[in-house]
Short mmCIF file of C-alpha atoms and ligand atoms in Angstrom, two decimals:
data_model
loop_
_atom_site.label_atom_id
_atom_site.label_comp_id
_atom_site.label_asym_id
_atom_site.label_seq_id
_atom_site.Cartn_x
_atom_site.Cartn_y
_atom_site.Cartn_z
CA MET A 1 74.39 69.76 14.76
CA LYS A 2 70.68 70.12 14.23
CA GLU A 3 69.37 73.33 15.67
CA GLU A 4 66.55 73.09 18.17
CA ARG A 5 63.24 74.50 16.95
CA VAL A 6 60.27 75.76 18.92
CA ALA A 7 56.87 74.78 17.50
CA SER A 8 54.70 77.88 17.25
CA GLY A 9 51.35 76.22 17.97
CA ILE A 10 49.90 78.35 15.17
CA GLN A 11 48.41 76.17 12.49
CA GLY A 12 50.28 76.58 9.19
CA LEU A 13 53.13 78.73 10.51
CA ASP A 14 55.86 76.20 11.19
CA GLU A 15 56.01 75.07 7.58
CA LEU A 16 56.93 78.65 6.58
CA ILE A 17 59.96 78.65 8.91
CA GLU A 18 61.50 75.18 8.48
CA GLY A 19 59.64 73.62 11.38
CA GLY A 20 59.64 76.31 14.05
CA PHE A 21 61.44 79.25 15.67
CA PRO A 22 65.13 78.81 16.50
CA ASN A 23 65.19 78.35 20.26
CA GLY A 24 66.00 81.18 22.69
CA PHE A 25 65.76 84.32 20.55
CA CYS A 26 63.41 87.31 20.26
CA TYR A 27 61.05 87.68 17.31
CA ALA A 28 58.98 90.71 16.29
CA ILE A 29 55.32 90.09 15.43
CA VAL A 30 54.26 93.29 13.72
CA GLY A 31 50.77 94.37 12.70
CA GLY A 32 48.11 97.07 12.83
CA PRO A 33 45.45 97.33 15.52
CA GLY A 34 43.14 94.29 15.41
CA ALA A 35 45.59 92.25 13.32
CA GLY A 36 45.57 89.50 15.95
CA LYS A 37 48.86 90.14 17.76
CA THR A 38 47.41 89.39 21.19
CA ILE A 39 45.71 86.24 19.86
CA PHE A 40 49.04 85.19 18.28
CA GLY A 41 50.87 85.68 21.57
CA ALA A 42 48.28 83.88 23.69
CA GLN A 43 48.13 80.99 21.21
CA PHE A 44 51.93 80.60 21.24
CA LEU A 45 51.90 80.34 25.04
CA TYR A 46 48.73 78.30 25.44
CA GLN A 47 49.78 75.67 22.90
CA GLY A 48 53.31 75.76 24.27
CA ALA A 49 52.12 74.93 27.78
CA THR A 50 49.40 72.41 26.90
CA LYS A 51 50.80 70.70 23.81
CA TYR A 52 54.58 71.04 23.94
CA GLY A 53 55.26 71.03 27.68
CA GLU A 54 56.86 74.50 27.59
CA ASN A 55 55.64 76.99 30.16
CA GLY A 56 55.34 80.68 29.34
CA LEU A 57 55.37 84.27 30.55
CA TYR A 58 52.80 86.77 29.24
CA ILE A 59 53.99 90.30 29.93
CA THR A 60 51.27 92.82 29.29
CA LEU A 61 52.15 96.49 29.01
CA GLU A 62 48.83 97.43 27.48
CA GLU A 63 45.64 95.41 28.00
CA PRO A 64 44.90 94.29 31.59
CA PRO A 65 45.20 90.52 32.21
CA TYR A 66 41.50 90.01 33.01
CA SER A 67 40.61 91.46 29.62
CA ILE A 68 43.10 89.24 27.77
CA ASN A 69 41.84 86.23 29.74
CA ASN A 70 38.21 87.04 28.87
CA ASN A 71 38.92 87.52 25.17
CA MET A 72 40.93 84.31 24.89
CA LEU A 73 38.21 82.19 26.55
CA ARG A 74 36.32 82.17 23.26
CA PHE A 75 39.13 80.14 21.73
CA GLY A 76 38.93 77.79 24.71
CA TRP A 77 42.13 79.12 26.28
CA ASN A 78 41.72 79.60 30.00
CA LEU A 79 44.88 81.52 30.88
CA TYR A 80 43.98 82.02 34.55
CA GLU A 81 43.57 78.28 34.91
CA LEU A 82 47.00 77.71 33.34
CA GLU A 83 48.42 80.26 35.76
CA LYS A 84 46.94 78.37 38.71
CA ARG A 85 48.70 75.23 37.50
CA ASP A 86 52.02 77.14 37.26
CA LYS A 87 52.21 76.69 33.50
CA LEU A 88 51.80 80.38 32.76
CA ALA A 89 52.60 83.67 34.47
CA LEU A 90 50.61 86.76 33.52
CA ILE A 91 52.88 89.65 34.39
CA ASP A 92 50.87 92.83 34.69
CA ALA A 93 52.68 96.06 33.83
CA SER A 94 49.62 97.60 32.16
CA PRO A 95 48.68 101.21 32.91
CA MET A 96 45.47 100.08 34.68
CA LYS A 97 47.28 97.40 36.63
CA SER A 98 45.63 96.00 39.69
CA SER A 99 48.01 94.95 42.43
CA LYS A 100 46.15 91.66 42.91
CA GLY A 101 47.95 89.46 40.38
CA SER A 102 50.60 87.05 41.60
CA TYR A 103 53.18 88.66 39.33
CA ALA A 104 52.14 92.31 39.47
CA ILE A 105 55.11 94.63 39.23
CA LYS A 106 55.50 97.62 41.52
CA ALA A 107 55.27 100.34 38.89
CA GLY A 108 53.43 99.81 35.60
CA ILE A 109 53.77 101.65 32.31
CA GLY A 110 52.90 105.31 32.51
CA THR A 111 54.23 105.78 36.02
CA GLU A 112 57.46 107.60 36.71
CA ASP A 113 58.85 104.63 38.61
CA PHE A 114 58.46 102.19 35.76
CA SER A 115 61.77 100.68 34.65
CA ILE A 116 62.89 97.88 32.37
CA GLU A 117 65.15 96.67 35.20
CA GLY A 118 62.17 96.42 37.56
CA LEU A 119 60.22 94.53 34.93
CA LEU A 120 63.17 92.22 34.21
CA GLY A 121 63.47 91.40 37.90
CA VAL A 122 59.88 90.12 37.97
CA ILE A 123 60.40 88.27 34.68
CA ALA A 124 63.51 86.46 35.97
CA GLU A 125 61.75 85.46 39.17
CA ALA A 126 58.64 84.19 37.38
CA LYS A 127 60.80 82.30 34.91
CA ARG A 128 62.57 80.53 37.74
CA LYS A 129 59.35 79.75 39.54
CA ILE A 130 57.57 78.01 36.66
CA ASN A 131 60.62 77.07 34.56
CA ALA A 132 59.36 79.11 31.59
CA LYS A 133 60.78 78.60 28.10
CA ARG A 134 58.49 80.93 26.17
CA CYS A 135 57.67 84.60 26.55
CA VAL A 136 55.38 87.23 25.02
CA VAL A 137 55.70 91.02 25.38
CA ASP A 138 52.41 92.79 24.53
CA SER A 139 53.16 95.33 23.21
CA LEU A 140 56.27 97.40 22.58
CA LYS A 141 54.17 100.38 21.63
CA ALA A 142 53.73 101.07 25.33
CA LEU A 143 57.48 101.64 25.63
CA SER A 144 57.47 104.36 22.99
CA ILE A 145 54.85 106.11 25.10
CA GLN A 146 56.89 105.67 28.26
CA TYR A 147 60.14 107.17 26.99
CA ARG A 148 60.82 110.68 25.84
CA ASP A 149 62.49 110.10 22.51
CA GLU A 150 63.29 107.46 19.95
CA PHE A 151 66.87 107.04 21.08
CA GLU A 152 65.89 106.25 24.66
CA THR A 153 63.12 103.90 23.52
CA ARG A 154 65.57 102.05 21.29
CA GLN A 155 68.07 101.68 24.16
CA GLN A 156 65.37 100.25 26.42
CA ILE A 157 64.10 97.82 23.78
CA LEU A 158 67.67 96.67 23.17
CA LYS A 159 68.15 96.12 26.91
CA LEU A 160 64.93 94.10 27.04
CA ILE A 161 65.94 91.94 24.04
CA ARG A 162 69.42 91.32 25.46
CA SER A 163 68.10 90.25 28.84
CA LEU A 164 65.34 88.01 27.48
CA THR A 165 67.91 86.34 25.22
CA GLU A 166 70.27 85.88 28.19
CA LEU A 167 67.40 84.16 30.00
CA SER A 168 67.17 81.78 26.97
CA LEU A 169 63.50 82.62 26.48
CA THR A 170 61.96 82.22 23.03
CA THR A 171 60.09 85.51 22.87
CA MET A 172 57.40 87.06 20.70
CA LEU A 173 57.70 90.85 20.83
CA LEU A 174 54.32 92.17 19.70
CA ALA A 175 54.65 95.49 17.91
CA GLU A 176 52.07 97.79 16.42
CA THR A 177 52.63 99.68 13.22
CA SER A 178 50.65 100.91 10.22
CA GLU A 179 50.19 99.02 6.94
CA GLU A 180 52.01 101.87 5.14
CA LYS A 181 55.12 101.34 7.24
CA MET A 182 55.10 97.58 6.64
CA ASP A 183 54.65 98.15 2.92
CA ALA A 184 57.45 100.70 2.80
CA GLN A 185 59.76 97.77 3.67
CA SER A 186 61.77 99.98 5.96
CA PHE A 187 62.58 98.32 9.24
CA GLY A 188 61.81 100.09 12.49
CA THR A 189 63.81 99.62 15.67
CA VAL A 190 62.24 96.33 16.76
CA GLU A 191 62.40 94.76 13.33
CA PHE A 192 66.05 95.72 13.14
CA LEU A 193 66.98 94.33 16.56
CA ALA A 194 64.95 91.13 16.50
CA GLN A 195 66.24 87.77 15.27
CA GLY A 196 63.19 87.42 13.07
CA VAL A 197 60.26 89.49 11.83
CA ILE A 198 56.72 88.41 10.98
CA TYR A 199 54.22 90.86 9.54
CA LEU A 200 50.47 90.54 10.02
CA HIS A 201 48.97 92.48 7.10
CA THR A 202 45.40 93.72 6.74
CA TYR A 203 44.22 94.60 3.23
CA ARG A 204 40.98 95.90 1.81
CA ILE A 205 40.08 94.01 -1.35
CA ARG A 206 36.81 95.35 -2.75
CA ASP A 207 34.28 94.79 0.05
CA ASN A 208 36.45 92.46 2.08
CA THR A 209 39.13 92.68 4.70
CA VAL A 210 41.82 90.17 3.87
CA ARG A 211 44.49 89.19 6.38
CA ALA A 212 47.89 87.88 5.32
CA ILE A 213 51.01 86.79 7.14
CA GLU A 214 54.51 87.45 5.81
CA VAL A 215 57.75 86.09 7.27
CA ARG A 216 60.09 88.99 6.49
CA LYS A 217 63.29 87.76 8.09
CA MET A 218 64.48 84.90 10.27
CA ARG A 219 68.21 84.62 10.78
CA GLY A 220 69.60 81.22 9.82
CA VAL A 221 66.28 79.96 8.49
CA LYS A 222 65.22 79.25 4.94
CA ILE A 223 61.87 81.02 4.96
CA VAL A 224 58.89 80.86 2.62
CA ASN A 225 58.66 84.41 1.27
CA LYS A 226 55.09 84.18 0.06
CA LEU A 227 52.22 86.14 1.60
CA CYS A 228 49.81 83.60 3.09
CA PRO A 229 46.22 84.31 4.10
CA TYR A 230 45.17 83.73 7.71
CA THR A 231 41.87 83.82 9.56
CA PHE A 232 40.60 83.78 13.13
CA THR A 233 38.76 80.52 13.81
CA ASP A 234 37.19 78.95 16.91
CA THR A 235 40.59 77.42 17.67
CA GLY A 236 42.63 80.58 17.08
CA ILE A 237 44.72 81.81 14.16
CA VAL A 238 44.91 79.49 11.15
CA ILE A 239 47.34 80.18 8.27
CA TYR A 240 46.77 78.79 4.76
CA PRO A 241 50.23 78.28 3.18
CA GLN A 242 48.83 76.80 -0.05
CA GLU A 243 46.49 79.70 -0.78
CA THR A 244 47.19 83.08 -2.39
CA VAL A 245 46.13 86.56 -1.30
CA PHE A 246 46.11 88.44 -4.60
CA ARG A 247 44.96 86.79 -7.81
N1 ADP B 301 36.43 84.35 17.32
C1 ADP B 301 36.74 85.34 16.51
N2 ADP B 301 36.35 85.29 15.22
C2 ADP B 301 36.68 86.26 14.39
N3 ADP B 301 37.39 87.36 14.73
C3 ADP B 301 37.80 87.46 15.98
C4 ADP B 301 37.51 86.47 16.94
N4 ADP B 301 38.04 86.85 18.10
C5 ADP B 301 38.65 88.03 17.89
N5 ADP B 301 38.50 88.40 16.62
C6 ADP B 301 39.08 89.59 16.00
O1 ADP B 301 40.43 89.63 16.38
C7 ADP B 301 40.88 90.97 16.44
C8 ADP B 301 41.54 91.30 17.75
O2 ADP B 301 42.69 90.57 17.85
P1 ADP B 301 43.83 91.08 18.81
O3 ADP B 301 44.76 89.94 18.93
O4 ADP B 301 43.27 91.65 20.06
O5 ADP B 301 44.46 92.23 17.91
P2 ADP B 301 45.72 93.14 18.22
O6 ADP B 301 46.31 92.65 19.49
O7 ADP B 301 46.60 92.96 17.03
O8 ADP B 301 45.21 94.54 18.30
C9 ADP B 301 39.69 91.83 16.28
O9 ADP B 301 39.71 92.37 14.97
C10 ADP B 301 38.53 90.88 16.50
O10 ADP B 301 37.41 91.30 15.80
MG1 MG B 302 46.59 93.52 21.39
#
């Protein structure tokens, strides 16, 4: 049986992962601040909804929706407009959450009443409403701030991954870490629990900042192990699989 693949909508990525992400699992997209995690997530959902007929859920635990919407407009992605057409749900669990959004949850990150169960309730309802297939969680760092210790954080992340997988959502879990940790090749909690891991590296080479994507693991997929440069263009993230980072 040929496994179903989900096209990423990110130019150059699918050829690194045999045509797309295996359907219905959670993947960690890991990078430093400014690496383009939010752009990656928005692009996955925008292209999913407009090009592949797959609606999506954007769960923000960090940046408020209006800010994400504003920043993504420069790539031509009007997320609010997609939401109006029931092709996208922006679920606001950010610390500065306004209660106005259609999918605002009762208690956002940073409040005592925040819970993964509460969040999952809203996710399940939104999924039903718009028949979502794709999902983005931006970002998991917020959970490590919410919970007291590493053990508890890990339990909550595991619960989130289990439930999103049960809902058959193909999910990008955006995670922030330092370049040192990615280079140390030691997996953190998310990388360990996810079905696949993609690193977004940022290097300084002489006077330049060079960005490179690395598919570190993807269960059941023959991956291209090479570091490939990527840039931000007017149409979003573009990956260059034929080019090299270090000469
Ligand atoms: N049109 C653009 N051209 C070039 N760089 C851009 C463009 N739009 C955003 N950026 C860069 O993208 C980065 C922010 O991406 P973002 O997805 O918010 O990062 P992260 O979520 O990983 O912190 C910033 O470094 C910003 O300068
Ligand atoms: Mg971000």
